[in-house]
Tab-separated table of C-alpha atoms in Angstrom:
chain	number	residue	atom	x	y	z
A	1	UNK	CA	174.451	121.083	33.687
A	2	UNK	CA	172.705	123.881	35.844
A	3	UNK	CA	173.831	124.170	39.725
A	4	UNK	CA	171.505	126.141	42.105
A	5	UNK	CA	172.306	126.929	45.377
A	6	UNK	CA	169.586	128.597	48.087
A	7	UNK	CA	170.021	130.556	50.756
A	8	UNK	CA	167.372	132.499	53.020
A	9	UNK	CA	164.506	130.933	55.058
A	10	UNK	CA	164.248	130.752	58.619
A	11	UNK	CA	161.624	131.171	60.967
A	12	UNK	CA	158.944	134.324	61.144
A	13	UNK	CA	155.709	134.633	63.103
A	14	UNK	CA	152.518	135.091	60.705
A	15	UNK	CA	152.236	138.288	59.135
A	16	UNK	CA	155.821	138.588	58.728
A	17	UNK	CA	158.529	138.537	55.873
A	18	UNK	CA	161.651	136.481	54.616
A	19	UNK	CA	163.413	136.532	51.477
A	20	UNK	CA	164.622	133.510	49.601
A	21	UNK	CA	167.741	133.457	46.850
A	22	UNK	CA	169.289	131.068	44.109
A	23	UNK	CA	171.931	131.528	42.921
A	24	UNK	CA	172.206	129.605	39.682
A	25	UNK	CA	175.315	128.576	37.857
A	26	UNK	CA	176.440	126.228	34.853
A	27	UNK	CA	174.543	126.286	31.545
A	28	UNK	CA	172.197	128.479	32.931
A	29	UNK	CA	171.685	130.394	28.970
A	30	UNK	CA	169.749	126.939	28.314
A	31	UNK	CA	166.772	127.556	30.701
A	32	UNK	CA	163.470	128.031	29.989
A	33	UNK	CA	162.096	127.789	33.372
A	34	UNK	CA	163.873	129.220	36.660
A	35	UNK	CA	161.573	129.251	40.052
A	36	UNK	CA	160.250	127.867	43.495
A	37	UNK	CA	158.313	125.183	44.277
A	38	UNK	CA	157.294	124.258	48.168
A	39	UNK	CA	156.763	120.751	49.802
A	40	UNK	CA	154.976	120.107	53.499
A	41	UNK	CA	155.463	116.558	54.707
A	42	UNK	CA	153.095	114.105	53.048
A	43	UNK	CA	152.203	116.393	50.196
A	44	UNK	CA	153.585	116.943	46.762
A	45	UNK	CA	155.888	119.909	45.668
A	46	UNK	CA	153.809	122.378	44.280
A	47	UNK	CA	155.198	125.137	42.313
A	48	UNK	CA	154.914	128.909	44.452
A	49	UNK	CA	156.338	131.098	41.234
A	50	UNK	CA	158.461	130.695	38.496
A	51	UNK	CA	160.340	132.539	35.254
A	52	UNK	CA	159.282	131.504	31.911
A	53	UNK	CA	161.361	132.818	29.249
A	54	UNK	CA	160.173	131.945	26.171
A	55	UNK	CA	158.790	134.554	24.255
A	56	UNK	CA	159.830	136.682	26.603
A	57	UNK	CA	159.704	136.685	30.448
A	58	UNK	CA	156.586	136.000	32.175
A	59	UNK	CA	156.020	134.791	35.649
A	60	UNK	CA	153.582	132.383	37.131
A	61	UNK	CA	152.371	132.636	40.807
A	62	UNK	CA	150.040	130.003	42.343
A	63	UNK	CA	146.754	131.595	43.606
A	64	UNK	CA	147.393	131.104	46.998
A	65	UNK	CA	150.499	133.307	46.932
A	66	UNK	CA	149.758	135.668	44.015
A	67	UNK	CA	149.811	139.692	46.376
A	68	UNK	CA	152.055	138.306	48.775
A	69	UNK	CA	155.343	136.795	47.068
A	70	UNK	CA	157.538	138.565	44.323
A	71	UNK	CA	159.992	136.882	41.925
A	72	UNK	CA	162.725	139.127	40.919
A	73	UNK	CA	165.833	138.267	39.011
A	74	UNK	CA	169.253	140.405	39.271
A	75	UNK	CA	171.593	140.335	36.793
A	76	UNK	CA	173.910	137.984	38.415
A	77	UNK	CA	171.488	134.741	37.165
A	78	UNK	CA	169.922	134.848	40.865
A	79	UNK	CA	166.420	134.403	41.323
A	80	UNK	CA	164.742	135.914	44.805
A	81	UNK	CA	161.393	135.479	46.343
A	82	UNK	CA	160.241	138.163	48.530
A	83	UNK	CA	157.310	136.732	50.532
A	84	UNK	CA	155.450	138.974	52.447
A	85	UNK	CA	152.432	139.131	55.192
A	86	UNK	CA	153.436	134.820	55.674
A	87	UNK	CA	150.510	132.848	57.154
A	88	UNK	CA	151.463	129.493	58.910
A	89	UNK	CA	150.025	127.751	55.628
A	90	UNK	CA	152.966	128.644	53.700
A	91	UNK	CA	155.205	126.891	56.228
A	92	UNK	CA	157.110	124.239	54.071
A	93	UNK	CA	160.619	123.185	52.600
A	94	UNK	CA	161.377	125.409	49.554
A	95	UNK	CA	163.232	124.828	46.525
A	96	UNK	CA	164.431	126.534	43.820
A	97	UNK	CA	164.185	124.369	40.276
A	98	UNK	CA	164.930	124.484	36.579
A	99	UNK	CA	163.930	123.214	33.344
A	100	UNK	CA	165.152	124.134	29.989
A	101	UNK	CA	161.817	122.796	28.905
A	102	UNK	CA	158.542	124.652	28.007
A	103	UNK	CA	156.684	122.818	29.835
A	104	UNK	CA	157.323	124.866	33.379
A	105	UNK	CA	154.419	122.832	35.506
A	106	UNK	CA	154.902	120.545	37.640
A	107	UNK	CA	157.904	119.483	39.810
A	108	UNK	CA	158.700	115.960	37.707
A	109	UNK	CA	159.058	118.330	34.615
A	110	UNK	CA	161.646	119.614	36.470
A	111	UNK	CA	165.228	118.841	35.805
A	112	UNK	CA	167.663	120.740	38.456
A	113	UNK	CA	167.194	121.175	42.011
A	114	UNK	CA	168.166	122.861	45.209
A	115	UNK	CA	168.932	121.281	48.282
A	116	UNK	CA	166.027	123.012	49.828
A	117	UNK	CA	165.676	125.860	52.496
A	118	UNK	CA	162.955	126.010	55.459
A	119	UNK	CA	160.524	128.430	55.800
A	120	UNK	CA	158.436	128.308	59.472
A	121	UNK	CA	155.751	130.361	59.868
A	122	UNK	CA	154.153	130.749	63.771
């Protein structure tokens, strides 16, 4: 089992920055996939960017964010997103998921979740 735990968010006019972290715990060796998806009200969760370990790491970014987010990953098995220059479009709940799947796309592939964190752009 794979606990993740977010932290981060907030509110920030457009143009602005936040940083998001999870901090993920529990069989966490068994992951394949390790990211952040985002959900507005009346829309499905769409995946922002994500870790994909197999052969390797390699990240995936969704077009709208790719120049303006970062995924990092410290050693302590937490995974940040550094968003940057936020327009009020990215306003949404974010979480942080898991899969120790291959598959990595879309948010029922998905096995562990956070509880969420808000991010409000103005």
């Amino acid at each position: 089992h794979v606990q993740l735990v977010e932290s981060g968010g907030g509110s920030v006019q457009a143009g602005g920055s936040l940083r998001l972290s999870c901090a993920a715990s529990g069989n966490t060796y068994s992951l394949n996939c390790l990211g952040w998806f985002r959900q507005t009200p009346g829309k499905e969760r769409e995946q922002v960017a994500v870790f994909i370990y197999s052969f390797g790491r390699s990240t995936r970014y969704a077009d709208s964010v790719k120049g303006r987010f970062t995924i990092s990953q410290d050693a302590t098995n937490t995974v940040n997103l550094q968003m940057n220059n936020l327009k009020a479009e990215d306003t949404a709940m974010y979480y942080c998921a898991a899969d120790p799947s291959w598959r990595c796309g879309l948010a029922s592939e998905y096995t562990y979740w956070g509880q969420g964190t808000q991010v409000t752009v103005s």
